[in-house]
Amino acid sequence: MYERSIQDLIEELSRLPGIGPKGAQRIAFFLLDSDMEDVTALADAIIRAKQTVKFCRVCFNATEEEVCRICRDTRRDQTKICVVEESKDIVAIERTREFKGLYHVLGGSISPIDNRGPADLRIRELVQRLEDGAVTEIILATNPNTEGEVTATYLSRLLSPLGIQLSRLASGLPVGGDLEYADEITLGRAFEGRRTVSV
Amino acid sequence: MYERSIQDLIEELSRLPGIGPKGAQRIAFFLLDSDMEDVTALADAIIRAKQTVKFCRVCFNATEEEVCRICRDTRRDQTKICVVEESKDIVAIERTREFKGLYHVLGGSISPIDNRGPADLRIRELVQRLEDGAVTEIILATNPNTEGEVTATYLSRLLSPLGIQLSRLASGLPVGGDLEYADEITLGRAFEGRRTVSV
């Protein structure tokens, strides 16, 4: 229906996560209406990021260096590792300013449906990091969904013989949320993890 | 928070319509995880479309030639012009297979808020197309929102002295919709435009 090059562009854009056919069409025409300069800036940013960004040799966070900014920072607590699924989870956790230790990016979660098992994640590399005994606490910060829970359970079974303190992020009601709209599993978890109020 | 090149990519992606900061972040990491080949294909498709696509000399539809496919098609009814805001509206109308005439793309709608007046649209070019008297009917297919209605009203006032038959797309209940959920303006229009049932 469209000219070849527009159709190609719409198809390429539709492959991106969260963009449906209508959204892709909208973006395509937005780009056709934009200045060549802005369009080139976008295409360049895509290629540049892909060319520049590698994964940290230590924790597999996205970085432009061999070792990422967090791993290089000697002021950070070297005895704690927070295990996450993706690099973007690190940014979310860093925003909280609650954690001053190191990270380890698994590169996903165990998901039999997607044919992704423990061997596809950077679990071996995590175990290697623990070998020298410097790390005393591991926080399992995988996503609070089925795949993330399975991954956390797998890791806790694997790591508990090492005598390292293991913890999992608390599940419960999101702050600012409405109790009425919480799903029963979240509400159940909030009960389970209820905390004594000190007066 | 992110490495420079990732941050740049997220910012560039956030400028696209319908993509918020979270969506841009998701797409950025999706691209970083993709093969270089796929990423290059996307960047190439963006640049290629922008380089190849021009606007039809006659109707201002997006095209790779001087004159678009529809204007070149001599089998189409040369006496009817359907006026639309954007090229993508042509595709939507073509899908209905209801219209076999020509189009005219205004390049937007009259919108004082966005500082867009009649002079910013391709209205002069439309009037020029009517000069030889070959066109006998114009269908005003601007969007059924405030800006589209204003544009249609402006055009109908401008064009009615030319003695050309003018029409506007019908407003009413969307097919497959629920009467209960229709807003009162749409329902009002549906009453106004009610059609006699022949038994």
GROMACS .gro file of C-alpha atoms in nm:
model
  398
    1MET     CA    1   0.000   0.000   0.000
    2TYR     CA    2   0.288   0.233   0.079
    3GLU     CA    3   0.593   0.305  -0.133
    4ARG     CA    4   0.866   0.041  -0.084
    5SER     CA    5   1.098   0.254   0.134
    6ILE     CA    6   0.814   0.370   0.362
    7GLN     CA    7   0.689   0.013   0.395
    8ASP     CA    8   1.042  -0.104   0.483
    9LEU     CA    9   1.074   0.166   0.746
   10ILE     CA   10   0.736   0.081   0.900
   11GLU     CA   11   0.834  -0.287   0.913
   12GLU     CA   12   1.169  -0.213   1.076
   13LEU     CA   13   1.005   0.013   1.335
   14SER     CA   14   0.734  -0.248   1.410
   15ARG     CA   15   1.008  -0.487   1.527
   16LEU     CA   16   1.094  -0.259   1.820
   17PRO     CA   17   0.938  -0.350   2.156
   18GLY     CA   18   0.618  -0.163   2.244
   19ILE     CA   19   0.564  -0.032   1.890
   20GLY     CA   20   0.265  -0.172   1.700
   21PRO     CA   21   0.184  -0.125   1.331
   22LYS     CA   22  -0.007   0.201   1.392
   23GLY     CA   23   0.270   0.344   1.608
   24ALA     CA   24   0.532   0.245   1.349
   25GLN     CA   25   0.330   0.421   1.079
   26ARG     CA   26   0.303   0.732   1.294
   27ILE     CA   27   0.677   0.737   1.364
   28ALA     CA   28   0.760   0.675   0.996
   29PHE     CA   29   0.559   0.977   0.882
   30PHE     CA   30   0.696   1.183   1.168
   31LEU     CA   31   1.048   1.103   1.040
   32LEU     CA   32   0.953   1.183   0.679
   33ASP     CA   33   0.825   1.521   0.798
   34SER     CA   34   1.136   1.590   1.009
   35ASP     CA   35   1.451   1.767   0.894
   36MET     CA   36   1.719   1.548   0.741
   37GLU     CA   37   1.948   1.665   1.023
   38ASP     CA   38   1.723   1.525   1.300
   39VAL     CA   39   1.671   1.201   1.112
   40THR     CA   40   2.045   1.158   1.066
   41ALA     CA   41   2.099   1.230   1.436
   42LEU     CA   42   1.864   0.944   1.525
   43ALA     CA   43   2.022   0.698   1.281
   44ASP     CA   44   2.370   0.798   1.403
   45ALA     CA   45   2.274   0.762   1.770
   46ILE     CA   46   2.149   0.409   1.699
   47ILE     CA   47   2.468   0.302   1.521
   48ARG     CA   48   2.701   0.485   1.762
   49ALA     CA   49   2.544   0.329   2.073
   50LYS     CA   50   2.561  -0.014   1.915
   51GLN     CA   51   2.927   0.035   1.817
   52THR     CA   52   3.042   0.195   2.143
   53VAL     CA   53   2.859   0.001   2.410
   54LYS     CA   54   3.007  -0.324   2.534
   55PHE     CA   55   2.946  -0.525   2.847
   56CYS     CA   56   3.158  -0.476   3.159
   57ARG     CA   57   3.416  -0.755   3.191
   58VAL     CA   58   3.329  -0.791   3.562
   59CYS     CA   59   2.956  -0.739   3.607
   60PHE     CA   60   2.824  -0.730   3.243
   61ASN     CA   61   2.665  -0.389   3.286
   62ALA     CA   62   2.646  -0.185   2.963
   63THR     CA   63   2.953   0.037   2.940
   64GLU     CA   64   3.178   0.218   2.695
   65GLU     CA   65   3.494   0.098   2.877
   66GLU     CA   66   3.632  -0.247   2.954
   67VAL     CA   67   3.509  -0.220   3.314
   68CYS     CA   68   3.198  -0.020   3.401
   69ARG     CA   69   3.182   0.295   3.610
   70ILE     CA   70   3.036   0.114   3.913
   71CYS     CA   71   3.297  -0.163   3.916
   72ARG     CA   72   3.575   0.098   3.879
   73ASP     CA   73   3.444   0.301   4.176
   74THR     CA   74   3.661   0.189   4.470
   75ARG     CA   75   3.443   0.377   4.720
   76ARG     CA   76   3.161   0.129   4.663
   77ASP     CA   77   3.110  -0.157   4.906
   78GLN     CA   78   3.299  -0.450   4.748
   79THR     CA   79   3.140  -0.703   4.984
   80LYS     CA   80   2.787  -0.676   4.843
   81ILE     CA   81   2.662  -0.785   4.500
   82CYS     CA   82   2.314  -0.709   4.378
   83VAL     CA   83   2.210  -0.955   4.105
   84VAL     CA   84   1.981  -0.812   3.836
   85GLU     CA   85   1.841  -0.934   3.507
   86GLU     CA   86   1.932  -0.638   3.285
   87SER     CA   87   2.155  -0.328   3.280
   88LYS     CA   88   1.851  -0.103   3.298
   89ASP     CA   89   1.760  -0.254   3.635
   90ILE     CA   90   2.089  -0.113   3.767
   91VAL     CA   91   1.980   0.238   3.671
   92ALA     CA   92   1.647   0.188   3.849
   93ILE     CA   93   1.822   0.070   4.166
   94GLU     CA   94   2.088   0.344   4.150
   95ARG     CA   95   1.806   0.602   4.146
   96THR     CA   96   1.689   0.483   4.488
   97ARG     CA   97   2.037   0.562   4.639
   98GLU     CA   98   1.972   0.270   4.875
   99PHE     CA   99   2.252   0.046   4.754
  100LYS     CA  100   2.623   0.124   4.749
  101GLY     CA  101   2.763  -0.217   4.657
  102LEU     CA  102   2.837  -0.384   4.322
  103TYR     CA  103   2.610  -0.545   4.064
  104HIS     CA  104   2.595  -0.853   3.848
  105VAL     CA  105   2.385  -0.856   3.532
  106LEU     CA  106   2.252  -1.202   3.447
  107GLY     CA  107   2.140  -1.106   3.097
  108GLY     CA  108   1.781  -1.224   3.147
  109SER     CA  109   1.595  -1.480   3.354
  110ILE     CA  110   1.531  -1.852   3.347
  111SER     CA  111   1.234  -1.901   3.116
  112PRO     CA  112   1.158  -2.250   2.982
  113ILE     CA  113   0.894  -2.100   2.747
  114ASP     CA  114   1.161  -1.889   2.576
  115ASN     CA  115   1.399  -2.184   2.590
  116ARG     CA  116   1.629  -1.994   2.829
  117GLY     CA  117   1.795  -2.203   3.100
  118PRO     CA  118   2.055  -2.127   3.369
  119ALA     CA  119   2.338  -2.195   3.119
  120ASP     CA  120   2.218  -1.901   2.905
  121LEU     CA  121   2.263  -1.658   3.194
  122ARG     CA  122   2.589  -1.527   3.339
  123ILE     CA  123   2.564  -1.746   3.648
  124ARG     CA  124   2.902  -1.915   3.606
  125GLU     CA  125   3.063  -1.569   3.596
  126LEU     CA  126   2.877  -1.477   3.918
  127VAL     CA  127   3.005  -1.788   4.097
  128GLN     CA  128   3.360  -1.703   3.983
  129ARG     CA  129   3.328  -1.358   4.137
  130LEU     CA  130   3.250  -1.520   4.473
  131GLU     CA  131   3.551  -1.750   4.472
  132ASP     CA  132   3.792  -1.522   4.660
  133GLY     CA  133   3.548  -1.491   4.951
  134ALA     CA  134   3.543  -1.109   4.951
  135VAL     CA  135   3.167  -1.094   4.891
  136THR     CA  136   2.959  -1.156   5.201
  137GLU     CA  137   2.609  -1.057   5.086
  138ILE     CA  138   2.411  -1.114   4.770
  139ILE     CA  139   2.081  -0.941   4.699
  140LEU     CA  140   1.869  -1.122   4.441
  141ALA     CA  141   1.694  -0.837   4.258
  142THR     CA  142   1.542  -1.030   3.968
  143ASN     CA  143   1.195  -0.917   3.856
  144PRO     CA  144   0.900  -1.002   4.084
  145ASN     CA  145   0.737  -1.217   3.811
  146THR     CA  146   0.739  -1.593   3.750
  147GLU     CA  147   1.067  -1.602   3.555
  148GLY     CA  148   1.240  -1.371   3.803
  149GLU     CA  149   1.119  -1.579   4.101
  150VAL     CA  150   1.234  -1.901   3.937
  151THR     CA  151   1.574  -1.745   3.871
  152ALA     CA  152   1.603  -1.620   4.230
  153THR     CA  153   1.507  -1.962   4.367
  154TYR     CA  154   1.762  -2.131   4.140
  155LEU     CA  155   2.035  -1.891   4.249
  156SER     CA  156   1.955  -1.916   4.618
  157ARG     CA  157   1.979  -2.299   4.601
  158LEU     CA  158   2.305  -2.273   4.409
  159LEU     CA  159   2.465  -2.013   4.635
  160SER     CA  160   2.343  -2.107   4.983
  161PRO     CA  161   2.617  -2.374   5.034
  162LEU     CA  162   2.875  -2.092   4.999
  163GLY     CA  163   2.770  -1.946   5.333
  164ILE     CA  164   2.701  -1.601   5.185
  165GLN     CA  165   2.411  -1.396   5.319
  166LEU     CA  166   2.134  -1.409   5.056
  167SER     CA  167   1.833  -1.179   5.036
  168ARG     CA  168   1.551  -1.102   4.797
  169LEU     CA  169   1.385  -0.760   4.741
  170ALA     CA  170   1.064  -0.720   4.945
  171SER     CA  171   0.733  -0.774   4.768
  172GLY     CA  172   0.433  -0.572   4.880
  173LEU     CA  173   0.206  -0.280   4.802
  174PRO     CA  174   0.360  -0.018   4.574
  175VAL     CA  175   0.397   0.317   4.753
  176GLY     CA  176   0.122   0.558   4.650
  177GLY     CA  177  -0.097   0.267   4.536
  178ASP     CA  178  -0.449   0.181   4.640
  179LEU     CA  179  -0.510  -0.128   4.852
  180GLU     CA  180  -0.836  -0.183   4.666
  181TYR     CA  181  -0.660  -0.219   4.332
  182ALA     CA  182  -0.376  -0.444   4.449
  183ASP     CA  183  -0.390  -0.795   4.303
  184GLU     CA  184  -0.436  -1.076   4.555
  185ILE     CA  185  -0.082  -1.211   4.517
  186THR     CA  186   0.078  -0.873   4.590
  187LEU     CA  187  -0.162  -0.818   4.881
  188GLY     CA  188  -0.084  -1.169   5.008
  189ARG     CA  189   0.288  -1.092   4.994
  190ALA     CA  190   0.231  -0.764   5.175
  191PHE     CA  191   0.062  -0.958   5.459
  192GLU     CA  192   0.330  -1.222   5.464
  193GLY     CA  193   0.604  -0.957   5.484
  194ARG     CA  194   0.422  -0.729   5.732
  195ARG     CA  195   0.651  -0.535   5.963
  196THR     CA  196   0.609  -0.456   6.330
  197VAL     CA  197   0.530  -0.092   6.392
  198SER     CA  198   0.740   0.062   6.666
  199VAL     CA  199   0.562   0.333   6.863
  200MET     CA  200   2.313   0.790   3.483
  201TYR     CA  201   2.377   0.596   3.161
  202GLU     CA  202   2.689   0.600   2.949
  203ARG     CA  203   2.693   0.895   2.708
  204SER     CA  204   2.605   0.702   2.391
  205ILE     CA  205   2.317   0.515   2.559
  206GLN     CA  206   2.184   0.841   2.702
  207ASP     CA  207   2.204   1.003   2.357
  208LEU     CA  208   2.016   0.713   2.202
  209ILE     CA  209   1.744   0.724   2.469
  210GLU     CA  210   1.705   1.100   2.416
  211GLU     CA  211   1.680   1.065   2.039
  212LEU     CA  212   1.421   0.787   2.072
  213SER     CA  213   1.217   0.990   2.326
  214ARG     CA  214   1.162   1.254   2.057
  215LEU     CA  215   0.957   1.012   1.846
  216PRO     CA  216   0.578   1.039   1.879
  217GLY     CA  217   0.417   0.793   2.121
  218ILE     CA  218   0.748   0.696   2.286
  219GLY     CA  219   0.800   0.805   2.646
  220PRO     CA  220   1.121   0.788   2.848
  221LYS     CA  221   1.053   0.430   2.966
  222GLY     CA  222   0.971   0.313   2.616
  223ALA     CA  223   1.284   0.480   2.478
  224GLN     CA  224   1.495   0.305   2.742
  225ARG     CA  225   1.335  -0.029   2.657
  226ILE     CA  226   1.400   0.019   2.284
  227ALA     CA  227   1.759   0.137   2.346
  228PHE     CA  228   1.844  -0.180   2.539
  229PHE     CA  229   1.659  -0.392   2.287
  230LEU     CA  230   1.886  -0.243   2.017
  231LEU     CA  231   2.200  -0.296   2.226
  232ASP     CA  232   2.101  -0.661   2.264
  233SER     CA  233   2.022  -0.703   1.892
  234ASP     CA  234   2.264  -0.814   1.621
  235MET     CA  235   2.463  -0.537   1.452
  236GLU     CA  236   2.298  -0.647   1.126
  237ASP     CA  237   1.944  -0.577   1.252
  238VAL     CA  238   2.047  -0.246   1.404
  239THR     CA  239   2.210  -0.136   1.079
  240ALA     CA  240   1.898  -0.241   0.888
  241LEU     CA  241   1.689  -0.009   1.105
  242ALA     CA  242   1.928   0.286   1.074
  243ASP     CA  243   1.950   0.230   0.697
  244ALA     CA  244   1.572   0.209   0.657
  245ILE     CA  245   1.537   0.543   0.837
  246ILE     CA  246   1.794   0.720   0.619
  247ARG     CA  247   1.679   0.551   0.296
  248ALA     CA  248   1.313   0.644   0.347
  249LYS     CA  249   1.409   1.002   0.427
  250GLN     CA  250   1.633   1.022   0.119
  251THR     CA  251   1.396   0.848  -0.124
  252VAL     CA  252   1.055   0.980  -0.029
  253LYS     CA  253   0.939   1.310  -0.172
  254PHE     CA  254   0.596   1.458  -0.203
  255CYS     CA  255   0.389   1.412  -0.519
  256ARG     CA  256   0.403   1.724  -0.736
  257VAL     CA  257   0.025   1.706  -0.788
  258CYS     CA  258  -0.138   1.587  -0.465
  259PHE     CA  259   0.153   1.595  -0.211
  260ASN     CA  260   0.115   1.229  -0.122
  261ALA     CA  261   0.441   1.063  -0.009
  262THR     CA  262   0.602   0.897  -0.310
  263GLU     CA  263   0.937   0.785  -0.451
  264GLU     CA  264   0.858   0.935  -0.795
  265GLU     CA  265   0.780   1.288  -0.910
  266VAL     CA  266   0.410   1.203  -0.929
  267CYS     CA  267   0.254   0.943  -0.697
  268ARG     CA  268   0.105   0.610  -0.794
  269ILE     CA  269  -0.253   0.730  -0.750
  270CYS     CA  270  -0.211   1.045  -0.962
  271ARG     CA  271  -0.038   0.838  -1.233
  272ASP     CA  272  -0.325   0.587  -1.245
  273THR     CA  273  -0.540   0.700  -1.542
  274ARG     CA  274  -0.815   0.450  -1.453
  275ARG     CA  275  -0.901   0.655  -1.145
  276ASP     CA  276  -1.188   0.901  -1.152
  277GLN     CA  277  -1.025   1.237  -1.236
  278THR     CA  278  -1.340   1.433  -1.146
  279LYS     CA  279  -1.326   1.361  -0.769
  280ILE     CA  280  -1.071   1.485  -0.516
  281CYS     CA  281  -1.067   1.364  -0.158
  282VAL     CA  282  -0.891   1.619   0.067
  283VAL     CA  283  -0.699   1.468   0.359
  284GLU     CA  284  -0.462   1.600   0.625
  285GLU     CA  285  -0.179   1.350   0.586
  286SER     CA  286  -0.047   1.086   0.347
  287LYS     CA  287  -0.131   0.812   0.595
  288ASP     CA  288  -0.500   0.907   0.572
  289ILE     CA  289  -0.485   0.810   0.203
  290VAL     CA  290  -0.376   0.461   0.299
  291ALA     CA  291  -0.665   0.434   0.546
  292ILE     CA  292  -0.917   0.542   0.281
  293GLU     CA  293  -0.765   0.322   0.010
  294ARG     CA  294  -0.816   0.022   0.240
  295THR     CA  295  -1.193   0.080   0.235
  296ARG     CA  296  -1.198   0.046  -0.149
  297GLU     CA  297  -1.487   0.295  -0.144
  298PHE     CA  298  -1.315   0.576  -0.330
  299LYS     CA  299  -1.170   0.563  -0.680
  300GLY     CA  300  -1.089   0.930  -0.734
  301LEU     CA  301  -0.780   1.140  -0.660
  302TYR     CA  302  -0.647   1.288  -0.336
  303HIS     CA  303  -0.503   1.610  -0.206
  304VAL     CA  304  -0.284   1.613   0.105
  305LEU     CA  305  -0.307   1.939   0.300
  306GLY     CA  306  -0.009   1.864   0.521
  307GLY     CA  307  -0.198   1.916   0.846
  308SER     CA  308  -0.496   2.112   0.971
  309ILE     CA  309  -0.572   2.466   1.078
  310SER     CA  310  -0.470   2.490   1.443
  311PRO     CA  311  -0.427   2.832   1.604
  312ILE     CA  312  -0.281   2.667   1.917
  313ASP     CA  313   0.004   2.522   1.709
  314ASN     CA  314   0.029   2.851   1.518
  315ARG     CA  315  -0.080   2.678   1.195
  316GLY     CA  316  -0.307   2.880   0.966
  317PRO     CA  317  -0.452   2.821   0.618
  318ALA     CA  318  -0.135   2.962   0.458
  319ASP     CA  319   0.068   2.677   0.612
  320LEU     CA  320  -0.143   2.415   0.435
  321ARG     CA  321  -0.143   2.325   0.065
  322ILE     CA  322  -0.472   2.503   0.002
  323ARG     CA  323  -0.343   2.729  -0.276
  324GLU     CA  324  -0.224   2.419  -0.461
  325LEU     CA  325  -0.569   2.263  -0.419
  326VAL     CA  326  -0.740   2.568  -0.566
  327GLN     CA  327  -0.497   2.556  -0.860
  328ARG     CA  328  -0.595   2.196  -0.930
  329LEU     CA  329  -0.960   2.306  -0.961
  330GLU     CA  330  -0.892   2.582  -1.214
  331ASP     CA  331  -0.944   2.379  -1.531
  332GLY     CA  332  -1.293   2.275  -1.417
  333ALA     CA  333  -1.231   1.901  -1.457
  334VAL     CA  334  -1.302   1.830  -1.090
  335THR     CA  335  -1.675   1.820  -1.005
  336GLU     CA  336  -1.674   1.679  -0.653
  337ILE     CA  337  -1.461   1.735  -0.345
  338ILE     CA  338  -1.483   1.519  -0.036
  339LEU     CA  339  -1.348   1.688   0.275
  340ALA     CA  340  -1.192   1.400   0.470
  341THR     CA  341  -1.009   1.594   0.741
  342ASN     CA  342  -1.010   1.438   1.089
  343PRO     CA  343  -1.337   1.446   1.288
  344ASN     CA  344  -1.175   1.659   1.563
  345THR     CA  345  -1.179   2.034   1.630
  346GLU     CA  346  -0.886   2.120   1.399
  347GLY     CA  347  -1.018   1.897   1.121
  348GLU     CA  348  -1.368   2.047   1.148
  349VAL     CA  349  -1.229   2.400   1.140
  350THR     CA  350  -1.024   2.313   0.832
  351ALA     CA  351  -1.324   2.155   0.659
  352THR     CA  352  -1.540   2.460   0.736
  353TYR     CA  353  -1.268   2.692   0.606
  354LEU     CA  354  -1.234   2.491   0.285
  355SER     CA  355  -1.608   2.463   0.225
  356ARG     CA  356  -1.645   2.842   0.254
  357LEU     CA  357  -1.349   2.894   0.024
  358LEU     CA  358  -1.459   2.643  -0.238
  359SER     CA  359  -1.838   2.676  -0.245
  360PRO     CA  360  -1.832   2.977  -0.485
  361LEU     CA  361  -1.665   2.748  -0.742
  362GLY     CA  362  -1.987   2.549  -0.786
  363ILE     CA  363  -1.819   2.216  -0.709
  364GLN     CA  364  -2.012   1.953  -0.515
  365LEU     CA  365  -1.868   1.946  -0.162
  366SER     CA  366  -1.917   1.674   0.095
  367ARG     CA  367  -1.781   1.576   0.436
  368LEU     CA  368  -1.734   1.221   0.567
  369ALA     CA  369  -2.029   1.104   0.780
  370SER     CA  370  -1.994   1.120   1.157
  371GLY     CA  371  -2.173   0.863   1.366
  372LEU     CA  372  -2.136   0.545   1.567
  373PRO     CA  373  -1.830   0.338   1.482
  374VAL     CA  374  -1.926  -0.001   1.339
  375GLY     CA  375  -1.890  -0.273   1.603
  376GLY     CA  376  -1.913  -0.015   1.881
  377ASP     CA  377  -2.151  -0.001   2.175
  378LEU     CA  378  -2.418   0.272   2.185
  379GLU     CA  379  -2.373   0.288   2.561
  380TYR     CA  380  -2.007   0.387   2.532
  381ALA     CA  381  -2.048   0.646   2.255
  382ASP     CA  382  -1.975   1.003   2.366
  383GLU     CA  383  -2.266   1.245   2.343
  384ILE     CA  384  -2.127   1.441   2.049
  385THR     CA  385  -2.084   1.129   1.836
  386LEU     CA  386  -2.429   1.004   1.937
  387GLY     CA  387  -2.575   1.348   1.860
  388ARG     CA  388  -2.415   1.336   1.515
  389ALA     CA  389  -2.549   0.986   1.460
  390PHE     CA  390  -2.903   1.117   1.529
  391GLU     CA  391  -2.852   1.421   1.310
  392GLY     CA  392  -2.729   1.205   1.022
  393ARG     CA  393  -2.988   0.926   1.067
  394ARG     CA  394  -3.088   0.750   0.748
  395THR     CA  395  -3.431   0.628   0.640
  396VAL     CA  396  -3.459   0.250   0.642
  397SER     CA  397  -3.612   0.111   0.328
  398VAL     CA  398  -3.819  -0.203   0.382
   0.00000   0.00000   0.00000
